């Protein structure tokens, strides 16, 4: 009896140590699990320009820089890839039905036309300022064929900040995600996107990404991919 009591008393600290160890292991396991969950929340940004989720910005040019999409199609005189075109048509007819019609002001631009545009701006304003209002050739999202600049049928406020105050722009801002589009350069995110607020510039990313961004309130594609820029 006596020896048993002594033995169990001696075992108590050992059991305590085992308990602490188990708790520590459980804690570590939880940390690993949380880490893998947050890694899952930020997928890797695709580099292939054919991928509808491709990330193109001032630090990430198209690869190759002279990339030309193979499935460009037309909406009026605007060129855009097939899949975004299909969803753009649905979005435009829904906007029209809601009495907030939108038009396409600019869409696909080739490497060459971007080069012409950029050197024109550089001549007018100098290269430094030009890079704040236009992308360098090979760095423009318009070259992916997944992007469009929207306007209103009257043509007022085309590519101007005042477009953001139109009913059409507000409709686009709250509904575009249903069609796989995002406002690529939202207000207050210049440090993340590298661009000033452009309420007219929409980018097709596909419904899977646009819904995820909408529901999780992720405002930029950079943040969706877990990048600061
Ligand atoms: Zn644009």
Short mmCIF file of C-alpha atoms and ligand atoms in Angstrom, two decimals:
data_model
loop_
_atom_site.label_atom_id
_atom_site.label_comp_id
_atom_site.label_asym_id
_atom_site.label_seq_id
_atom_site.Cartn_x
_atom_site.Cartn_y
_atom_site.Cartn_z
CA UNK A 1 0.00 0.00 0.00
CA UNK A 2 2.62 2.43 1.14
CA UNK A 3 4.94 1.74 -1.75
CA UNK A 4 2.05 2.16 -4.27
CA UNK A 5 1.10 5.56 -2.83
CA UNK A 6 4.71 6.69 -3.08
CA UNK A 7 4.97 5.45 -6.64
CA UNK A 8 1.81 7.26 -7.81
CA UNK A 9 3.02 10.44 -6.13
CA UNK A 10 6.23 10.15 -8.09
CA UNK A 11 4.28 9.53 -11.30
CA UNK A 12 2.17 12.66 -10.93
CA UNK A 13 4.81 15.15 -12.16
CA UNK A 14 5.55 12.80 -15.06
CA UNK A 15 1.86 12.72 -16.01
CA UNK A 16 1.75 16.50 -15.74
CA UNK A 17 4.74 16.76 -18.07
CA UNK A 18 3.02 14.40 -20.53
CA UNK A 19 -0.13 16.52 -20.40
CA UNK A 20 1.86 19.69 -21.10
CA UNK A 21 3.62 17.97 -23.98
CA UNK A 22 0.32 16.83 -25.50
CA UNK A 23 -1.14 20.32 -25.17
CA UNK A 24 1.94 21.80 -26.85
CA UNK A 25 1.67 19.27 -29.68
CA UNK A 26 -2.01 20.10 -30.16
CA UNK A 27 -1.18 23.81 -30.24
CA UNK A 28 1.58 23.27 -32.82
CA UNK A 29 -0.76 21.14 -34.94
CA UNK A 30 -3.40 23.91 -34.83
CA UNK A 31 -0.79 26.43 -36.01
CA UNK A 32 0.22 24.21 -38.93
CA UNK A 33 -3.43 23.71 -39.84
CA UNK A 34 -4.13 27.47 -39.69
CA UNK A 35 -1.05 28.07 -41.84
CA UNK A 36 -2.21 25.68 -44.54
CA UNK A 37 -5.71 27.20 -44.49
CA UNK A 38 -4.38 30.73 -45.03
CA UNK A 39 -2.06 29.44 -47.77
CA UNK A 40 -5.11 27.97 -49.45
CA UNK A 41 -6.87 31.35 -49.21
CA UNK A 42 -4.14 32.97 -51.31
CA UNK A 43 -3.61 31.01 -54.54
CA UNK A 44 -0.46 31.50 -56.57
CA UNK A 45 -0.75 34.19 -59.24
CA UNK A 46 -0.64 32.60 -62.73
CA UNK A 47 2.03 33.90 -65.12
CA UNK A 48 0.61 32.39 -68.30
CA UNK A 49 -1.14 35.25 -70.16
CA UNK A 50 -3.67 32.75 -71.58
CA UNK A 51 -4.87 32.02 -68.02
CA UNK A 52 -7.96 34.14 -67.22
CA UNK A 53 -6.56 34.70 -63.71
CA UNK A 54 -3.22 36.10 -64.93
CA UNK A 55 -1.77 38.95 -62.88
CA UNK A 56 -0.33 41.80 -64.95
CA UNK A 57 0.84 45.02 -63.32
CA UNK A 58 3.77 47.46 -63.33
CA UNK A 59 6.04 44.79 -61.81
CA UNK A 60 4.69 41.84 -63.75
CA UNK A 61 4.76 42.17 -67.54
CA UNK A 62 3.09 39.77 -69.93
CA UNK A 63 5.29 36.80 -70.81
CA UNK A 64 6.21 37.11 -73.61
CA UNK A 65 5.87 40.90 -73.73
CA UNK A 66 4.64 40.68 -77.30
CA UNK A 67 1.85 38.16 -76.43
CA UNK A 68 -1.19 38.15 -78.72
CA UNK A 69 -4.36 36.31 -77.60
CA UNK A 70 -5.51 33.77 -80.19
CA UNK A 71 -9.24 33.93 -79.62
CA UNK A 72 -10.00 37.63 -79.99
CA UNK A 73 -13.56 38.37 -81.05
CA UNK A 74 -15.52 41.55 -81.63
CA UNK A 75 -18.22 43.39 -79.71
CA UNK A 76 -19.04 46.23 -82.07
CA UNK A 77 -15.63 47.56 -83.01
CA UNK A 78 -14.01 46.45 -79.72
CA UNK A 79 -11.80 43.37 -79.61
CA UNK A 80 -11.80 41.06 -76.58
CA UNK A 81 -11.24 37.34 -75.96
CA UNK A 82 -14.13 34.90 -76.52
CA UNK A 83 -14.93 33.97 -72.91
CA UNK A 84 -14.89 37.53 -71.52
CA UNK A 85 -16.87 38.63 -74.61
CA UNK A 86 -19.68 36.20 -73.81
CA UNK A 87 -19.96 37.49 -70.24
CA UNK A 88 -19.53 41.11 -71.35
CA UNK A 89 -22.55 40.73 -73.64
CA UNK A 90 -24.65 39.37 -70.74
CA UNK A 91 -23.45 42.17 -68.46
CA UNK A 92 -24.17 44.86 -71.07
CA UNK A 93 -27.69 43.57 -71.70
CA UNK A 94 -28.40 43.34 -67.95
CA UNK A 95 -27.17 46.93 -67.53
CA UNK A 96 -29.42 48.02 -70.39
CA UNK A 97 -32.39 46.23 -68.80
CA UNK A 98 -31.65 48.04 -65.53
CA UNK A 99 -31.71 51.31 -67.56
CA UNK A 100 -28.01 51.92 -66.90
CA UNK A 101 -26.51 51.08 -70.29
CA UNK A 102 -22.76 50.93 -70.79
CA UNK A 103 -20.57 50.96 -73.90
CA UNK A 104 -17.02 49.81 -74.54
CA UNK A 105 -14.61 52.69 -75.04
CA UNK A 106 -11.41 50.63 -75.38
CA UNK A 107 -10.54 46.96 -75.00
CA UNK A 108 -7.72 44.85 -76.53
CA UNK A 109 -4.59 46.81 -77.38
CA UNK A 110 -1.62 45.13 -79.03
CA UNK A 111 2.00 45.54 -77.90
CA UNK A 112 2.54 47.76 -80.92
CA UNK A 113 -0.44 50.05 -80.30
CA UNK A 114 0.53 50.33 -76.61
CA UNK A 115 4.06 51.28 -77.71
CA UNK A 116 2.68 54.01 -79.96
CA UNK A 117 0.37 55.23 -77.17
CA UNK A 118 3.15 55.27 -74.58
CA UNK A 119 5.67 57.11 -76.77
CA UNK A 120 3.00 59.64 -77.68
CA UNK A 121 2.33 60.31 -73.98
CA UNK A 122 6.10 60.42 -73.31
CA UNK A 123 6.56 63.06 -75.99
CA UNK A 124 3.75 65.12 -74.54
CA UNK A 125 4.45 64.77 -70.84
CA UNK A 126 7.87 63.11 -70.42
CA UNK A 127 8.39 59.38 -69.67
CA UNK A 128 7.99 59.75 -65.91
CA UNK A 129 4.55 61.28 -66.01
CA UNK A 130 3.55 59.10 -68.97
CA UNK A 131 4.07 55.98 -66.86
CA UNK A 132 1.50 57.22 -64.34
CA UNK A 133 -1.25 57.56 -66.95
CA UNK A 134 -0.37 54.75 -69.37
CA UNK A 135 1.26 51.36 -69.09
CA UNK A 136 4.55 50.62 -70.82
CA UNK A 137 4.23 48.24 -73.77
CA UNK A 138 4.12 44.65 -72.49
CA UNK A 139 2.79 45.78 -69.09
CA UNK A 140 -0.77 46.70 -70.05
CA UNK A 141 -3.69 44.57 -68.95
CA UNK A 142 -5.43 45.61 -72.17
CA UNK A 143 -2.97 43.38 -74.05
CA UNK A 144 -4.38 40.27 -72.32
CA UNK A 145 -7.70 40.64 -74.16
CA UNK A 146 -9.45 40.29 -70.78
CA UNK A 147 -9.99 43.98 -70.13
CA UNK A 148 -12.37 46.73 -71.20
CA UNK A 149 -12.77 50.43 -70.48
CA UNK A 150 -16.47 51.19 -70.13
CA UNK A 151 -18.36 54.37 -70.81
CA UNK A 152 -21.92 55.61 -71.19
CA UNK A 153 -23.76 55.79 -74.54
CA UNK A 154 -23.69 59.61 -74.55
CA UNK A 155 -19.89 59.49 -74.43
CA UNK A 156 -19.68 61.93 -71.50
CA UNK A 157 -17.06 61.20 -68.83
CA UNK A 158 -15.25 58.69 -71.04
CA UNK A 159 -12.09 57.62 -69.22
CA UNK A 160 -12.70 60.35 -66.65
CA UNK A 161 -13.08 60.18 -62.87
CA UNK A 162 -16.64 61.57 -63.25
CA UNK A 163 -17.63 58.24 -64.81
CA UNK A 164 -17.50 56.93 -61.23
CA UNK A 165 -20.44 59.18 -60.34
CA UNK A 166 -22.70 57.89 -63.11
CA UNK A 167 -25.53 55.46 -62.36
CA UNK A 168 -24.05 53.10 -64.94
CA UNK A 169 -20.69 53.01 -63.13
CA UNK A 170 -22.38 52.33 -59.79
CA UNK A 171 -24.38 49.52 -61.37
CA UNK A 172 -21.17 48.04 -62.82
CA UNK A 173 -19.39 48.33 -59.46
CA UNK A 174 -22.07 46.36 -57.64
CA UNK A 175 -22.98 43.83 -60.37
CA UNK A 176 -19.89 43.12 -62.48
CA UNK A 177 -18.75 40.26 -60.18
CA UNK A 178 -21.83 38.25 -61.24
CA UNK A 179 -20.38 38.24 -64.77
CA UNK A 180 -16.81 37.43 -63.78
CA UNK A 181 -15.57 41.04 -63.92
CA UNK A 182 -13.86 43.20 -61.29
CA UNK A 183 -13.13 46.94 -61.07
CA UNK A 184 -9.39 46.47 -61.43
CA UNK A 185 -8.18 49.79 -60.00
CA UNK A 186 -10.50 50.68 -57.10
CA UNK A 187 -10.42 53.95 -55.15
CA UNK A 188 -7.79 54.09 -52.40
CA UNK A 189 -5.68 51.16 -53.63
CA UNK A 190 -3.06 52.94 -55.75
CA UNK A 191 -0.26 51.61 -53.52
CA UNK A 192 -1.43 48.07 -54.19
CA UNK A 193 -2.34 48.22 -57.89
CA UNK A 194 0.13 50.90 -59.01
CA UNK A 195 -2.68 52.82 -60.69
CA UNK A 196 -4.95 55.69 -59.74
CA UNK A 197 -8.68 55.01 -59.36
CA UNK A 198 -10.17 53.95 -62.72
CA UNK A 199 -13.89 53.22 -62.28
CA UNK A 200 -14.19 52.46 -66.02
CA UNK A 201 -11.50 49.77 -66.27
CA UNK A 202 -13.00 46.31 -65.79
CA UNK A 203 -11.07 43.08 -65.94
CA UNK A 204 -12.44 39.60 -66.59
CA UNK A 205 -11.13 37.07 -64.05
CA UNK A 206 -13.91 34.46 -64.33
CA UNK A 207 -16.87 33.94 -61.98
CA UNK A 208 -14.95 31.72 -59.57
CA UNK A 209 -12.43 34.45 -58.69
CA UNK A 210 -14.86 37.39 -58.91
CA UNK A 211 -17.38 35.70 -56.55
CA UNK A 212 -14.65 34.79 -54.07
CA UNK A 213 -13.36 38.37 -54.10
CA UNK A 214 -16.90 39.75 -53.72
CA UNK A 215 -17.86 37.49 -50.80
CA UNK A 216 -14.53 37.89 -49.00
CA UNK A 217 -14.46 41.65 -49.73
CA UNK A 218 -11.05 41.44 -51.41
CA UNK A 219 -10.75 44.57 -53.52
CA UNK A 220 -7.68 43.93 -55.69
CA UNK A 221 -6.28 41.02 -57.67
CA UNK A 222 -2.91 41.58 -55.97
CA UNK A 223 -4.49 41.00 -52.54
CA UNK A 224 -6.43 38.01 -53.85
CA UNK A 225 -3.06 36.43 -54.62
CA UNK A 226 -1.70 37.49 -51.22
CA UNK A 227 0.64 40.09 -52.72
CA UNK A 228 1.19 43.64 -51.58
CA UNK A 229 1.92 44.62 -55.15
ZN1 LIG B 1 -8.15 50.53 -69.13
#
